[in-house]
Tab-separated table of C-alpha atoms and ligand atoms in Angstrom:
chain	number	residue	atom	x	y	z
A	314	MET	CA	119.251	80.531	75.400
A	315	GLU	CA	117.437	77.427	75.089
A	316	ASN	CA	113.303	77.801	74.722
A	317	ILE	CA	112.269	79.659	76.988
A	318	ARG	CA	108.838	78.955	78.974
A	319	THR	CA	107.641	80.552	81.950
A	320	ARG	CA	104.080	80.028	83.521
A	321	PHE	CA	102.127	82.183	86.157
A	322	ALA	CA	99.989	79.539	88.048
A	323	PRO	CA	97.718	81.368	90.502
A	324	SER	CA	95.173	79.426	92.492
A	325	PRO	CA	91.511	81.437	91.989
A	326	THR	CA	90.833	81.420	95.925
A	327	GLY	CA	90.369	85.387	95.804
A	328	SER	CA	91.855	88.405	93.622
A	329	LEU	CA	94.780	88.689	92.154
A	330	HIS	CA	97.062	90.205	94.838
A	331	ILE	CA	100.060	92.495	94.644
A	332	GLY	CA	102.235	89.537	95.430
A	333	GLY	CA	100.999	87.388	93.003
A	334	ALA	CA	100.756	90.156	90.704
A	335	ARG	CA	104.763	90.739	90.654
A	336	THR	CA	105.291	86.866	90.495
A	337	ALA	CA	103.729	86.912	87.322
A	338	LEU	CA	105.207	90.350	86.488
A	339	PHE	CA	108.731	88.651	86.717
A	340	ALA	CA	107.752	85.548	85.101
A	341	TRP	CA	106.283	87.222	82.273
A	342	ALA	CA	108.980	89.949	81.743
A	343	PHE	CA	111.556	86.660	81.759
A	344	ALA	CA	109.765	84.884	78.808
A	345	ARG	CA	109.420	88.198	77.103
A	346	ARG	CA	113.392	89.407	77.290
A	347	TYR	CA	114.270	85.744	76.180
A	348	GLY	CA	111.411	86.059	73.517
A	349	GLY	CA	110.255	82.671	74.954
A	350	LYS	CA	106.584	81.818	76.012
A	351	PHE	CA	104.791	82.841	78.781
A	352	VAL	CA	101.849	80.198	79.908
A	353	LEU	CA	98.998	81.083	82.509
A	354	ARG	CA	97.876	78.110	84.351
A	355	ILE	CA	94.591	78.324	86.677
A	356	GLU	CA	95.445	76.334	89.830
A	357	ASP	CA	91.785	75.100	90.717
A	358	THR	CA	91.674	71.655	92.060
A	359	ASP	CA	90.733	72.855	95.431
A	360	ILE	CA	87.261	72.585	94.592
A	361	GLU	CA	86.062	74.296	97.908
A	362	ARG	CA	87.867	76.956	97.571
A	363	SER	CA	88.495	78.182	93.926
A	364	THR	CA	85.332	80.048	92.584
A	365	GLN	CA	84.243	81.468	88.889
A	366	ALA	CA	84.494	85.043	90.281
A	367	SER	CA	88.386	84.628	91.251
A	368	VAL	CA	89.002	83.401	88.066
A	369	ASP	CA	87.631	85.967	86.461
A	370	ALA	CA	89.269	88.827	88.830
A	371	ILE	CA	92.721	86.926	88.169
A	372	LEU	CA	92.032	87.273	84.364
A	373	ASP	CA	90.877	91.042	84.324
A	374	SER	CA	93.527	91.987	86.662
A	375	MET	CA	96.306	90.332	84.067
A	376	ARG	CA	94.264	92.103	80.886
A	377	TRP	CA	94.434	95.825	82.951
A	378	LEU	CA	97.953	95.011	83.475
A	379	GLY	CA	99.025	93.835	80.153
A	380	LEU	CA	100.551	90.831	81.146
A	381	ASP	CA	99.530	89.089	78.052
A	382	TYR	CA	100.157	85.180	78.107
A	383	ASP	CA	101.032	82.832	75.137
A	384	GLU	CA	99.293	79.622	76.025
A	385	GLY	CA	95.931	79.168	78.554
A	386	PRO	CA	94.787	79.525	80.511
A	387	TYR	CA	95.010	76.121	81.360
A	388	TYR	CA	92.716	74.826	84.156
A	389	GLN	CA	94.106	71.779	86.182
A	390	SER	CA	90.287	70.752	87.043
A	391	ALA	CA	90.416	70.073	83.354
A	392	ARG	CA	93.276	67.690	83.496
A	393	ILE	CA	91.866	65.211	85.976
A	394	VAL	CA	92.273	62.165	83.420
A	395	ARG	CA	95.999	63.413	82.452
A	396	TYR	CA	96.879	63.413	86.354
A	397	ARG	CA	95.332	59.786	86.982
A	398	GLU	CA	96.825	58.349	84.215
A	399	VAL	CA	100.603	59.582	85.344
A	400	ILE	CA	99.676	58.324	88.574
A	401	GLN	CA	99.087	54.797	86.796
A	402	ARG	CA	102.245	55.410	85.451
A	403	LEU	CA	104.192	55.577	88.669
A	404	LEU	CA	102.201	52.423	89.784
A	405	ASP	CA	102.988	50.233	87.213
A	406	LYS	CA	106.529	51.642	87.225
A	407	GLY	CA	106.614	50.656	91.238
A	408	LYS	CA	107.449	54.635	91.548
A	409	ALA	CA	104.290	54.763	93.797
A	410	TYR	CA	102.288	52.287	95.746
A	411	TYR	CA	98.735	52.151	97.405
A	412	CYS	CA	99.013	52.901	101.147
A	413	TYR	CA	96.169	51.632	103.423
A	414	ALA	CA	96.918	53.211	107.004
A	415	SER	CA	94.018	54.376	108.476
A	416	LYS	CA	93.880	58.225	110.021
A	417	SER	CA	93.876	56.714	113.649
A	418	GLU	CA	96.942	54.640	112.341
A	419	LEU	CA	98.524	57.451	110.962
A	420	GLU	CA	97.822	59.893	113.971
A	421	ALA	CA	99.171	56.920	116.490
A	422	LEU	CA	102.724	57.153	114.413
A	423	ARG	CA	102.792	61.237	114.388
A	424	GLU	CA	101.801	60.837	118.089
A	425	THR	CA	104.993	58.475	119.039
A	426	GLN	CA	107.053	60.750	116.793
A	427	ARG	CA	106.257	63.825	118.904
A	428	ALA	CA	106.388	62.098	121.972
A	429	LYS	CA	110.295	61.228	121.183
A	430	GLY	CA	110.954	64.453	119.987
A	431	LEU	CA	111.137	63.711	115.982
A	432	LYS	CA	109.646	65.788	113.160
A	433	PRO	CA	106.072	63.822	112.446
A	434	ARG	CA	106.557	61.827	108.662
A	435	TYR	CA	105.162	59.033	107.067
A	436	ASP	CA	107.514	55.947	107.899
A	437	GLY	CA	106.757	53.998	104.387
A	438	ARG	CA	105.087	51.412	106.277
A	439	TRP	CA	103.424	50.208	103.086
A	440	ARG	CA	106.220	51.189	100.282
A	441	ASP	CA	107.164	47.239	99.810
A	442	SER	CA	104.740	45.833	102.003
A	443	LYS	CA	103.444	42.329	100.993
A	444	ALA	CA	100.784	42.569	103.593
A	445	ALA	CA	97.290	41.796	102.637
A	446	PRO	CA	95.114	45.118	101.615
A	447	PRO	CA	92.639	45.591	104.436
A	448	ALA	CA	89.395	45.433	102.627
A	449	ASP	CA	87.654	48.504	104.391
A	450	VAL	CA	90.423	51.212	104.114
A	451	ASP	CA	90.004	53.148	100.489
A	452	PRO	CA	94.096	53.709	99.730
A	453	VAL	CA	96.013	56.506	99.043
A	454	VAL	CA	98.810	56.473	96.551
A	455	ARG	CA	102.187	57.893	97.710
A	456	PHE	CA	105.381	58.715	95.829
A	457	LYS	CA	108.194	56.937	96.504
A	458	ASN	CA	111.001	59.417	97.353
A	459	PRO	CA	114.495	57.875	96.993
A	460	LEU	CA	115.324	56.670	100.702
A	461	ALA	CA	119.257	58.542	100.272
A	462	GLY	CA	121.328	60.879	98.926
A	463	GLU	CA	120.066	65.036	98.313
A	464	VAL	CA	118.392	66.966	96.223
A	465	VAL	CA	120.392	69.609	95.022
A	466	PHE	CA	119.174	72.789	93.164
A	467	ASP	CA	120.383	76.225	92.032
A	468	ASP	CA	117.857	78.398	92.439
A	469	LEU	CA	118.523	81.373	90.391
A	470	ILE	CA	117.817	83.752	93.228
A	471	LYS	CA	118.638	81.762	96.347
A	472	GLY	CA	121.708	79.848	95.355
A	473	ARG	CA	122.148	76.540	95.833
A	474	ILE	CA	119.719	74.258	98.401
A	475	ALA	CA	120.266	71.157	98.994
A	476	VAL	CA	117.957	68.847	101.122
A	477	ASP	CA	118.501	65.444	102.481
A	478	ASN	CA	116.353	62.913	100.869
A	479	GLN	CA	115.793	61.373	104.556
A	480	GLU	CA	114.176	64.656	105.277
A	481	LEU	CA	111.475	64.035	103.070
A	482	ASP	CA	108.660	61.380	103.744
A	483	ASP	CA	106.220	59.590	100.489
A	484	LEU	CA	104.253	62.003	99.508
A	485	ILE	CA	100.443	61.419	98.839
A	486	ILE	CA	99.872	61.869	95.297
A	487	ALA	CA	96.041	60.543	94.796
A	488	ARG	CA	93.765	61.282	97.704
A	489	ALA	CA	91.792	57.756	99.078
A	490	ASP	CA	88.946	59.498	96.245
A	491	GLY	CA	91.290	59.074	93.729
A	492	THR	CA	92.105	62.791	93.407
A	493	PRO	CA	95.435	64.061	92.833
A	494	THR	CA	97.082	66.134	94.910
A	495	TYR	CA	98.261	69.847	94.874
A	496	ASN	CA	102.235	69.096	94.753
A	497	PHE	CA	101.402	66.366	92.064
A	498	CYS	CA	99.233	68.518	89.616
A	499	VAL	CA	101.908	71.072	89.510
A	500	VAL	CA	104.612	68.722	88.508
A	501	VAL	CA	102.672	67.275	85.656
A	502	ASP	CA	101.696	70.424	84.742
A	503	ASP	CA	105.145	71.637	84.662
A	504	TYR	CA	106.144	68.702	82.695
A	505	ASP	CA	103.770	68.528	80.004
A	506	MET	CA	103.662	72.701	79.629
A	507	ASN	CA	107.667	72.334	78.803
A	508	ILE	CA	108.530	74.700	81.707
A	509	THR	CA	111.967	75.321	81.878
A	510	HIS	CA	112.183	78.275	84.607
A	511	VAL	CA	109.408	78.098	87.511
A	512	ILE	CA	109.539	81.680	88.770
A	513	ARG	CA	107.353	81.730	91.491
A	514	GLY	CA	106.634	83.151	95.558
A	515	ASP	CA	109.413	81.637	97.951
A	516	ASP	CA	106.264	80.096	100.170
A	517	HIS	CA	106.885	76.809	97.099
A	518	VAL	CA	110.633	76.280	98.036
A	519	ASN	CA	110.260	73.830	100.104
A	520	ASN	CA	107.978	72.111	97.607
A	521	THR	CA	110.526	72.312	95.226
A	522	PRO	CA	112.573	69.205	96.279
A	523	ARG	CA	109.788	66.639	96.670
A	524	GLN	CA	108.520	67.961	93.097
A	525	ILE	CA	111.825	67.573	91.311
A	526	ASN	CA	112.134	64.142	92.663
A	527	ILE	CA	108.982	63.669	91.045
A	528	LEU	CA	109.803	64.886	87.854
A	529	THR	CA	113.132	62.536	88.085
A	530	ALA	CA	110.989	59.991	88.294
A	531	LEU	CA	109.016	60.799	85.216
A	532	GLY	CA	112.013	60.971	83.491
A	533	ALA	CA	111.321	64.714	83.153
A	534	SER	CA	114.350	67.227	82.210
A	535	ILE	CA	114.511	69.464	85.756
A	536	PRO	CA	113.484	73.433	85.375
A	537	ARG	CA	115.671	76.277	86.853
A	538	TYR	CA	113.945	77.874	89.924
A	539	ALA	CA	113.744	81.372	91.075
A	540	HIS	CA	111.790	81.739	94.243
A	541	VAL	CA	110.811	85.462	94.504
A	542	PRO	CA	110.836	86.674	98.260
A	543	MET	CA	107.655	87.353	99.727
A	544	ILE	CA	106.258	91.191	100.412
A	545	LEU	CA	106.206	92.041	103.850
A	546	GLY	CA	103.780	95.094	104.861
A	547	GLY	CA	104.906	98.042	106.669
A	548	ASP	CA	105.089	96.536	110.237
A	549	GLY	CA	107.249	93.565	108.534
A	550	GLU	CA	104.571	91.198	108.743
A	551	ARG	CA	103.475	89.335	105.398
A	552	LEU	CA	101.719	91.952	103.475
A	553	SER	CA	97.868	91.407	103.926
A	554	LYS	CA	94.536	93.224	103.838
A	555	ARG	CA	95.105	94.358	106.925
A	556	HIS	CA	97.866	96.756	105.243
A	557	GLY	CA	94.759	98.517	103.169
A	558	ALA	CA	94.659	97.834	99.379
A	559	VAL	CA	96.421	94.425	98.302
A	560	SER	CA	94.350	93.802	95.321
A	561	VAL	CA	95.180	94.175	91.932
A	562	MET	CA	91.517	95.914	90.795
A	563	GLN	CA	91.304	98.372	93.902
A	564	TYR	CA	94.557	99.641	92.440
A	565	ARG	CA	92.496	100.180	88.917
A	566	ASP	CA	89.205	101.645	91.066
A	567	GLU	CA	91.506	104.375	92.959
A	568	GLY	CA	92.815	105.673	89.731
A	569	TYR	CA	96.600	103.965	89.539
A	570	LEU	CA	97.980	103.645	85.908
A	571	PRO	CA	98.601	99.880	85.034
A	572	GLN	CA	102.343	100.868	83.872
A	573	ALA	CA	102.356	102.813	87.164
A	574	LEU	CA	101.726	99.768	89.529
A	575	LEU	CA	103.925	97.472	87.410
A	576	ASN	CA	106.854	100.025	87.494
A	577	TYR	CA	106.686	99.889	91.313
A	578	LEU	CA	106.308	96.290	91.714
A	579	ALA	CA	109.242	95.879	89.354
A	580	ARG	CA	111.268	97.878	91.651
A	581	LEU	CA	110.086	95.773	94.859
A	582	GLY	CA	113.186	93.703	95.160
A	583	TRP	CA	114.438	94.204	92.144
A	584	ALA	CA	116.767	97.358	90.843
A	585	HIS	CA	118.560	98.154	87.808
A	586	GLY	CA	121.371	101.049	89.133
A	587	ASP	CA	119.178	103.694	90.553
A	588	ALA	CA	116.035	103.786	87.787
A	589	GLU	CA	113.164	104.656	89.521
A	590	ILE	CA	110.758	105.544	86.808
A	591	PHE	CA	110.592	103.310	83.692
A	592	SER	CA	108.736	102.234	80.943
A	593	ILE	CA	107.675	98.268	80.526
A	594	ALA	CA	109.648	97.641	77.588
A	595	GLN	CA	112.216	99.621	79.436
A	596	PHE	CA	111.986	96.883	82.351
A	597	VAL	CA	112.065	94.174	79.839
A	598	ASP	CA	114.795	95.085	78.516
A	599	TRP	CA	117.086	95.528	81.388
A	600	PHE	CA	114.976	92.650	83.294
A	601	GLY	CA	117.148	89.377	85.082
A	602	LEU	CA	116.868	87.300	87.548
A	603	ALA	CA	119.765	87.865	89.035
A	604	ALA	CA	118.662	91.116	89.797
A	605	ILE	CA	116.352	90.234	92.216
A	606	ASN	CA	116.954	90.820	95.790
A	607	ASN	CA	116.933	87.354	98.097
A	608	SER	CA	115.485	89.212	100.937
A	609	PRO	CA	111.923	89.940	101.658
A	610	ALA	CA	110.426	93.383	100.244
A	611	ARG	CA	108.645	96.020	101.929
A	612	PHE	CA	105.317	97.362	100.386
A	613	ASP	CA	105.407	101.206	100.597
A	614	PRO	CA	101.969	102.877	99.500
A	615	GLY	CA	103.304	106.124	99.822
A	616	LYS	CA	105.984	105.499	97.420
A	617	LEU	CA	103.358	103.896	94.933
A	618	LEU	CA	101.372	106.692	94.945
A	619	TRP	CA	104.873	108.455	93.739
A	620	VAL	CA	105.562	106.490	91.036
A	621	ASN	CA	101.653	106.701	89.745
A	622	GLN	CA	101.967	110.716	89.983
A	623	GLN	CA	105.412	110.400	87.447
A	624	HIS	CA	103.218	108.150	85.273
A	625	VAL	CA	100.523	110.485	85.243
A	626	ARG	CA	102.584	113.444	84.564
A	627	ALA	CA	104.290	111.813	82.012
A	628	MET	CA	101.471	110.850	79.906
A	629	ASN	CA	99.643	112.973	76.848
A	630	ASP	CA	96.693	114.700	77.771
A	631	SER	CA	94.827	113.501	75.384
A	632	GLU	CA	95.269	109.745	76.121
A	633	LEU	CA	94.629	110.790	80.101
A	634	ALA	CA	91.191	112.600	79.295
A	635	GLU	CA	90.208	109.444	77.862
A	636	LEU	CA	90.996	107.214	81.039
A	637	VAL	CA	89.545	110.336	83.043
A	638	ALA	CA	86.225	111.033	81.123
A	639	PRO	CA	84.242	107.460	82.469
A	640	LEU	CA	85.308	108.290	86.030
A	641	MET	CA	83.573	111.674	85.787
A	642	GLU	CA	80.649	110.665	84.067
A	643	GLN	CA	80.665	107.725	86.841
A	644	ASP	CA	80.415	110.681	89.693
A	645	GLY	CA	77.566	112.203	87.424
A	646	ILE	CA	79.451	115.115	85.686
A	647	GLU	CA	78.192	115.999	82.217
A	648	LEU	CA	81.095	116.311	79.745
A	649	ALA	CA	80.830	119.106	77.224
A	650	PRO	CA	82.764	119.773	74.172
A	651	GLN	CA	83.889	122.893	76.026
A	652	PRO	CA	86.041	123.385	77.754
A	653	VAL	CA	88.305	120.474	76.103
A	654	LEU	CA	88.985	118.111	79.030
A	655	SER	CA	92.649	117.468	77.656
A	656	ASP	CA	93.058	121.230	78.046
A	657	VAL	CA	91.955	120.677	81.583
A	658	ILE	CA	94.176	117.752	82.220
A	659	ALA	CA	96.626	119.843	80.845
A	660	LEU	CA	96.376	122.784	83.574
A	661	LEU	CA	95.829	119.946	86.783
A	662	LYS	CA	97.887	116.973	86.043
A	663	GLU	CA	101.317	118.108	87.307
A	664	ARG	CA	99.298	118.600	91.028
A	665	SER	CA	97.123	115.117	90.850
A	666	GLN	CA	98.413	112.120	91.571
A	667	THR	CA	95.942	109.405	90.445
A	668	LEU	CA	93.127	109.586	88.167
A	669	GLN	CA	90.588	109.593	90.621
A	670	GLN	CA	92.114	112.854	91.838
A	671	LEU	CA	91.988	114.035	88.069
A	672	ALA	CA	88.429	113.516	87.883
A	673	ARG	CA	87.587	114.970	91.221
A	674	SER	CA	89.616	118.085	90.431
A	675	ALA	CA	88.437	118.481	86.842
A	676	SER	CA	84.995	118.784	87.987
A	677	TRP	CA	84.052	121.844	88.880
A	678	PHE	CA	85.322	122.877	85.405
A	679	TYR	CA	82.076	121.413	83.892
A	680	ARG	CA	79.526	122.066	86.961
A	681	ALA	CA	79.065	125.584	87.889
A	682	PRO	CA	80.285	125.603	91.681
A	683	GLN	CA	78.511	126.668	94.889
A	684	PRO	CA	80.909	128.322	97.017
A	685	VAL	CA	80.089	127.235	100.688
A	686	GLU	CA	79.087	129.909	103.158
A	687	GLU	CA	82.570	130.579	104.885
A	688	MET	CA	83.890	131.126	101.560
A	689	ARG	CA	81.441	133.947	100.464
A	690	ARG	CA	81.689	135.490	104.238
A	691	GLU	CA	85.636	135.782	103.485
A	692	TYR	CA	86.007	136.468	99.818
A	693	LEU	CA	82.298	137.530	98.564
A	694	THR	CA	82.204	141.039	100.186
A	695	LYS	CA	80.257	143.664	99.677
A	696	ASP	CA	83.749	145.792	99.754
A	697	ILE	CA	84.910	143.396	96.813
A	698	LYS	CA	81.961	143.590	94.320
A	699	PRO	CA	82.066	146.730	92.590
A	700	SER	CA	85.810	145.233	91.227
A	701	ILE	CA	84.261	142.038	90.053
A	702	MET	CA	81.174	144.296	88.301
A	703	ALA	CA	84.106	146.025	86.784
A	704	LEU	CA	85.722	142.720	85.915
A	705	ARG	CA	82.538	141.537	84.674
A	706	GLU	CA	82.511	144.346	82.262
A	707	LYS	CA	86.032	143.868	81.064
A	708	LEU	CA	85.817	140.381	80.334
A	709	GLY	CA	83.077	140.480	78.861
A	710	THR	CA	85.372	142.324	76.107
A	711	THR	CA	88.526	141.012	76.784
A	712	GLU	CA	89.997	138.947	73.298
A	713	TRP	CA	90.246	135.424	74.996
A	714	ASN	CA	94.020	134.416	75.604
A	715	ARG	CA	96.241	134.051	78.569
A	716	GLU	CA	97.798	137.236	77.914
A	717	ALA	CA	95.084	139.370	77.719
A	718	ILE	CA	93.245	137.955	80.605
A	719	SER	CA	96.027	138.520	82.892
A	720	LYS	CA	96.086	141.910	81.618
A	721	ALA	CA	92.736	142.273	82.249
A	722	LEU	CA	92.642	140.927	85.680
A	723	LYS	CA	96.133	143.095	86.580
A	724	SER	CA	94.442	146.504	85.389
A	725	VAL	CA	91.234	145.899	87.215
A	726	ALA	CA	93.178	145.187	90.228
A	727	SER	CA	94.641	148.556	90.043
A	728	GLU	CA	92.452	150.545	89.128
A	729	HIS	CA	90.470	149.376	92.111
A	730	ASP	CA	93.894	149.403	94.503
A	731	LEU	CA	93.794	145.658	95.131
A	732	LYS	CA	96.677	143.385	95.557
A	733	PHE	CA	96.596	141.015	92.472
A	734	PRO	CA	95.515	137.848	95.579
A	735	GLU	CA	93.006	140.196	96.463
A	736	LEU	CA	91.181	140.364	93.440
A	737	ALA	CA	91.876	136.707	92.008
A	738	MET	CA	90.732	134.859	95.551
A	739	PRO	CA	87.319	136.369	95.353
A	740	LEU	CA	87.604	135.349	91.344
A	741	ARG	CA	88.509	131.707	92.033
A	742	ALA	CA	86.050	131.422	94.694
A	743	ILE	CA	83.498	132.256	91.923
A	744	VAL	CA	84.634	130.064	89.220
A	745	ALA	CA	85.928	127.269	91.145
A	746	GLY	CA	84.253	127.173	94.427
A	747	GLN	CA	87.499	127.065	95.807
A	748	THR	CA	90.277	129.108	96.570
A	749	GLN	CA	93.348	126.132	95.185
A	750	THR	CA	92.892	126.733	91.121
A	751	PRO	CA	95.779	126.779	88.562
A	752	ALA	CA	97.208	129.987	87.378
A	753	ILE	CA	93.945	132.044	87.646
A	754	ASP	CA	94.638	133.192	84.165
A	755	ALA	CA	95.428	130.055	82.897
A	756	THR	CA	92.339	128.509	84.364
A	757	LEU	CA	89.972	131.347	83.104
A	758	HIS	CA	91.062	130.837	79.434
A	759	VAL	CA	90.435	126.967	80.011
A	760	LEU	CA	86.929	127.216	81.146
A	761	GLY	CA	85.771	129.685	78.247
A	762	LYS	CA	84.684	133.038	77.875
A	763	GLN	CA	81.193	132.249	78.455
A	764	SER	CA	81.267	129.815	81.358
A	765	VAL	CA	83.427	132.582	83.494
A	766	LEU	CA	81.237	135.404	82.805
A	767	ASN	CA	77.917	132.973	83.154
A	768	ARG	CA	79.726	132.033	87.537
A	769	ILE	CA	80.508	135.516	87.876
A	770	ASP	CA	76.507	136.738	86.776
A	771	ALA	CA	75.472	133.777	89.085
A	772	GLN	CA	77.257	135.156	91.774
A	773	LEU	CA	77.128	138.459	91.746
A	774	GLN	CA	73.138	138.125	92.739
A	775	HIS	CA	74.557	136.518	95.895
A	776	PHE	CA	76.440	139.634	97.170
A	777	PRO	CA	75.464	141.361	99.877
A	778	ALA	CA	73.952	144.583	99.090
B	1136	LIG	N1	99.001	77.827	92.857
B	1136	LIG	C1	100.072	78.291	93.755
B	1136	LIG	C2	99.532	79.838	94.413
B	1136	LIG	O1	98.980	80.439	94.022
B	1136	LIG	C3	100.942	78.596	93.033
B	1136	LIG	C4	102.071	77.505	92.396
B	1136	LIG	C5	103.678	77.208	91.749
B	1136	LIG	O2	103.856	78.412	90.982
B	1136	LIG	O3	103.988	76.291	91.349
B	1136	LIG	O4	100.548	80.213	95.254
């Protein structure tokens, strides 16, 4: 393929959402797949709604996801001079013109059209007008859209799209105050940045015919377009905050792995056979626009959680430990050299869906638990006390490996005529403050001899006499 150049062009009016991240992923993966370039462009011409905080959130999210760009970020706000220059060029070539129609005039026009049951559109009254411009109106600049023929493009996802030029009126490209309009900036940018493939949300598909006409007027070559269908919530409505977490950063904060979020987003409306869990490198290798589904995708948080769990399981223990440690510290847990966090992780990761869950379930390894009253009443009873004391003795002299610990537990249980769980449950309550733990021998082993003995000693004092 030619030198592929794709771009992601977010408007910084909020954080990066799931939908934007998926569009970015597709544009990035397409460039990576074909050895092209991926450009980041911040579309911040709407100064009222654009904020630096949003720009930062977008850049942070891209960094966290690992969607690296080869060029940019370019800021539209820094390119106003260039847009004005192109507007002037179109005016000079007679491909754009000043329109002096006042607001009230345009309103009246719309009213008549509506009354006739017509679609409201500008009627081109200043297009070829020789009338003297009114002195009291600051003109807008309009693009001279072709009057006849159709705009046809082969969308790489949606297939052929044809729009009659008669459907399109003369787009305003500069406002009365001289500022360029959104659709125009996009065109100049895609042109200047030599974008070969415009991969974006299909909420922009209606802008495309107008953008193609302007590109043609500029003598630019027309990029290929791929409009990605939107993401719906479980209720079939367009995905929004109402559906819960939608911002990328929220998923980071809730303990999702970036590779899991990308894996899930990749699968949302795209498939490679029945592959569900894959690395991003694998995805790039498989990726093509043709396999993107042409109908809206449905966001399923439960499935995302499952995908995350698969990636947590697949990750190695020490890498996970590095990610989990700061989360535990944030929760006020003081990590110690013993037990080794990656050993704790190895025990817990099978049952954890997120890093946060992992951090939470690892906490009692570092902070002696306080069994709740109910648990004491049920498990830390007068009757069991002699067995726990005997176990304390035995563990004190046991060699500290899993087999030896297991043997010690079994022998105390049988000496005291207990079924194994009758001993293991109170022991879990003592060392973990809960009755759900990984295998008790492995748990004690990782916790370390001294901690186990200390925890038993501390609880023995609370047993009823
Ligand atoms: N700035 C637009 C948005 O955030 C994207 C425009 C485009 O990709 O052409 O929706």
